[in-house]
Structures are given as C-alpha cells and as structure tokens.
Amino acid sequence: MSNLDKNIQYIKGVGEARAKLLNKLGIFTLKDLITYYPRTYEDRSVPKKIEELVDGEEALIEVMPVTRVSEVRIRRNMTIIKMSARDDTGVCQLTWFNQPYLRQMFRPGEYYKFYGKVSKKGSKVEMNSPVYDKLDDTKNTGRIIPIYPTTYKLPQTTLRRVIETGIHELDGSISETLPEYLVSEYKLLDLNRAVNQIHFPSTFDDFNLAKKRLVFEELLSMQLALLALKNQYTKDVKGIKFSKDAKMSDVINSLPFSLTKAQLRVLEEIDKDMEKDKPMNRLLQGDVGSGKTIVALIAAYKCVKCGYQAAIMAPTAILAAQHLESFNEILSSFGIKCELLISGITKKKKEDILQRLENGEIDIIIGTHALLEDNVVFKNLGLVVTDEQHRFGVRQRSSITEKGDNPDVLVMTATPIPRTLALILYGDLDISIIDELPPNRKKIETFAVTKGMDDRVNVFLKKNIDEGRQAYIVCPLVEESEEINAKSVMELAEHYKNKVFPEYKVEYLHGKMKPKEKDAIMEEFKNGNIDILISTTVIEVGVNVPNSSIMVVENAERFGLAQLHQLRGRVGRGEYQSYCILKYNGSSDILKKRMKVMTDTNDGFVISEKDMELRGTGEFFGTRQHGIPEFKIANLFEDIVTLKSVQAIAIKIINDDPKLEKDKNKLLRNIVDEKFGNRIEI
Ligand code: ADP
Ligand code: MG
C-alpha cells in the first residue's frame, strides 16, 4: 500500500519552507502532488542542427565546445560566462549569468546537449542560459519535459524534481482505482503507469494514453456520481402522485394561442412525471422566447387542481412580478390564487402572505430568493419551478424542496447546451428540450459594427424611437468591479441623455441600484415612459417588453456569445421587426468570427456550439456561473469524444448496478464517494 496521504513536507528534498510554497499551489499531500498535472510539455528529445535553428524558438542542440569557458565580470555582483560550441553545421555562442561553477563543467572535444532559447542575428547564433546534460544524460534534456503552473518563488526545475521524487517514492505502489474489467475492456493504462507517463512521458503516444486513462476516470466518476444521485431521488423516494383527473388540456384550451409541438411534447413528459409516485426532477431547456413560462404555468395548474401548492422561483423581482402577471391573466378565471413574495414588499403585506400560504389560501406563490427563508411555510407544497437555473445552485434548489414532502421539481434554463454537456452539467436531472419557437417570430436582424459607425447607429435608433419603439443600450458588466461599472453606465447615460438624445427620455439601470429603484425604472420602461434604457446585463434575464424593438450592445467583444444571444432575446418579443446592433472593438480573426456567428443565426443551440468551439469550454462555462465542479485534467470540449463514450458506459453500469453495490464495482463506489461524498454538491 502506498501512502498517498503523506504530508509533502516529509518528501525528500522538500522540508518546511518548500512545503509552504507547495501549499500555495494547493499541494498538501503526496496525492495532491501526483495529481498536480503539467500545464504543457516541451519536447527536449529531438536535437536540431545549428543551421536549422530559428530565432526565438526553444531548441535542443548536440554540440562540442570549441573554446574554453570565459568569464567576464561586468559589475560587482554580475559575471557573464561564455563559451562557443559547434556541430557539423555551425557555431553557437552559449551564455550564462552568474554561474561561475560552469567554468569547470565542459571539456572541449566532448559532446553535450543544450536546450534553451535561440537568438539569431544574421549569421550569429546564440543561446542564453541553456540547460544542459552530458550526451547520455536526461536530467534536463533528451526527453519530454513537463511544464507546471507554478509561482515565481518555486522554480519549474524544483517543482519538477519534487514531483519526480514523489513518483519515485511511490514506486509503482498506487492501488488501482478502476475495476479490472474496465481497464481491460477499454484498453486503459494501469494507474501507476498513467501517473508516471502524464508527468514524464517517454513519447507523446504514451502521454496520450496516460491522459486518456486519467480523463476517463475523472469523467466517469463525475457521470456515475450524477447518475447515482438521480437514482437516489427516484428509486428510493416516494413522491406525490398527481391525479390523472386533473387535465392539463383544460387550461391549454383556454389559451389565446395554440402551443407548439415542442411545448406539447415537453408537457406530456412533465405530465407523465407528475402522475408517477416518484418525485419529478426535470430540466426544461429552451431558447429565449421559446415559451417556457407557459409550460411551467400549465404544470402548476395541474398541481393546484390536485389540491397542492406550487412555488415558482425567479432570479429577479422584476421577472417574478412579470410571471405573476402572466399567471393571473390565465389562472384567475380558474379560481386559482397567485401571490408575489419578494423582499421589497412591506412587512405587513409579507406577514399576510406568509399566513395565507401556510393555511393554504394561496395556491401559487411566485418569488425570488425570498422564498427560501425559514419563515416561508407551505400547507402542502407539490411543485417547485425554478426559472433560469444557473442563478441558483443545487443547494438552493434542495432547500426549497425541503419545504414540502418530496415535491416535484422543474428547473428551467434558457442556456442552450449541447445534449452531451447537459448530461454532465445536469446529469442528475431528466431533460426536456423545447427546440422550436412559437410561429411568426421575426428573425432579429443583427449587425456588427466598429467604432466609426456611431452616428449612423444613433440615426437608426432615432428613426425607430420616432416610430414609437423603445430601445436598450447594454454595456458590459464586469462582476468584480461593479462599482466601476456602475460609473461607466452612468457616464454613458449622461452622454446619451445630454449630448446624443436630449429630446428623448433616457434612463439607466445597473446592479448596484436598490431593488426598488430598479423595479421602478423597469416598470416605467414597460409602460412606455422611457424611450431608451441604458443598462448593464441586469436586463439579461427574461424581462418582456414587446414594444422594445432595438438593442445596442456596447463593447460586444467582452461578452460571451451565449450571453449576447440571451441579451438579444430581450427584443423581438412583439409584433415589430427587431434589431440588434453589436458595437465591437478589435480586429482579431476570432472576434470577427464570433460577431459573424451572431449576425448569421438566431438559433441558441448553434450559437452555443460555435461559442464553445471558438472559446473552449473553460470560458464558455465560467465555472462559477454554472457551478460545475472543476476538472483536474478533463476538458469538456477537447475530451468530448471520451465524454460521449464514458456517458454510455456510465449508463450501462448504473442500469446494471444502480447503487454500485456489486463486488466488481466496489472501486467505482470508492472513487465516487471520495470525489463527492455521499451527496454531491454542484
Ligand atoms: P421564455 O421564458 O422561454 O423565454 P416566454 O415563456 O417568456 O419565453 O414566452 C415568450 C412569449 O411568447 C410570451 O409572451 C408568451 O406568452 C408567448 N408564447 C409562448 N408560447 C407561445 C405559443 N405557442 N404561441 C404564441 N405565443 C407564445
Ligand atoms: Mg423565461
């Protein structure tokens, strides 16, 4: 047995001071050390001839000194060591600073290897501070060298040596973490070899095999954990069995429009879930404007008709109020009582609502985080709908479900995610997708423009406003510095208000404002009393103002495409042709491609796929935003092929052994438990 828990301080050559530096990198134990993976690798295994060297590259040469080492003292504390060396194609000057001990290191007539950065001016070739080895050594050269993320105080070479020592101490004794049947069926490297080769690969093929094995394990444990969690909800827990007699069709037939095929399909899925005696845990995914709210409303109707209460949780007060309005419009004629619970209401009103909620007079409560408070008590909560899920964590989701007796849960999100990724982000939920917009939606015409176009954009805005429309102007929100951003919104607002559009009513909105102020402005905008609303992304989520038909986005280069798409969804919600103008700075190819994606398509799924392609998942899923656990080695985008196969494998394993209790899956149970405990938090 290896001792993976060993404190790194006691690894040979570490000690107290270095341990502190390693701790800063999150390395405390031997296990942390060997799972501290390289950021990249340098191939120092293939030598080049001097005549082939290119200015600026890092390269390996095999050369023979042709001069003795000369030492030049330039200042009191500064000496330069120089030496010329050659191969059969040319001569290279080697230079080091302050390393006088090198004087005795090299002997003319013998061959050495040097690896370093090449500088080439005309025919003069130099290498500065190269690392070196005797021809047969591989301490610093002659192999693929891992490069680790590290700090200035802990040099690459030291960290590399510590990791090498750590691996050496383990000496192949790490216990296998994957069951033998998986290792052999999928031709995976055994763990010891994988650890060895991920740090010090013999060849790039070996590296690939090592990476495959480690990525496989990381994704598999995540996927198994999610599926096991899903089973935990569904297999053991008894939920509410809503009656077949409460028919969704009653409310569907009362709507002023007919539902799309996609809406009907997801409603059927939801209806089936609700009628089962297991709690529903379903994700409803649909592009902005695809009509998710009405789906939630119909589910809530069924819940209430069966004698239970429903809770609808929205990310902002504005949105909650908007939902209340839509719900009342349709449900009041059925005698269903809806109320709003947000933090802005008076104490008296709040107490009244809480009272009526507890004794069952309120059927549907719509609100924000305020719904999570302890004093919110239901008589019999049957359904929880959370809107725009990425704003709430799983924890919050479960803290509201605990107010009922295993109520059904519907999570709605407008972030379109390719299915494979949805399985890892929301693997604990069943997934329904609305992949169709209501008919007669006009495409939002989108233009991407650079600086010099401001005047034309403003003329265009005026024309639309004069026709009676309203406009949004959005500027980027950098979360870390909301203070600064609030300022930039106000400055921009002043500029537009006084200089550009003095004849119109211009207002601004940003996250630093009090909820009450925000709501008041939004209300005014909704009522048509404001022509131009300048805002940070606080308007991103769901507000519905059909008369606003134009959106200008400042510094569009700072937004993710998925977010731009989300923002753009604020217009095009009424009968008018709508426009989105993306002002951007910069001229990189990637930026132009990103802008082109936006002008070419209105399809959220296409956009999110392109966005990922152009940015990589790392940024696409700001980990914070989505709350996905961080992966040490897997990358959801680069490793998509492995992810797909791992998902199929995980499903097979869980179907065969839902709780991973079988003997052959003992090791899998361990990795899942070790990573996520008994209950995962994502
Ligand atoms: P989402 O929440 O998915 O962004 P909403 O539920 O806010 O979308 O719907 C956007 C608008 O479309 C709302 O005004 C809604 O009443 C309307 N709507 C929803 N479904 C349909 C439909 N099948 N036909 C016509 N209009 C619809
Ligand atoms: Mg919505």
XYZ file of C-alpha atoms in Angstrom, residues 141 203 251:
3
model
C 17.115 17.327 -21.808
C 6.821 9.634 -26.036
C -56.023 25.210 -19.325
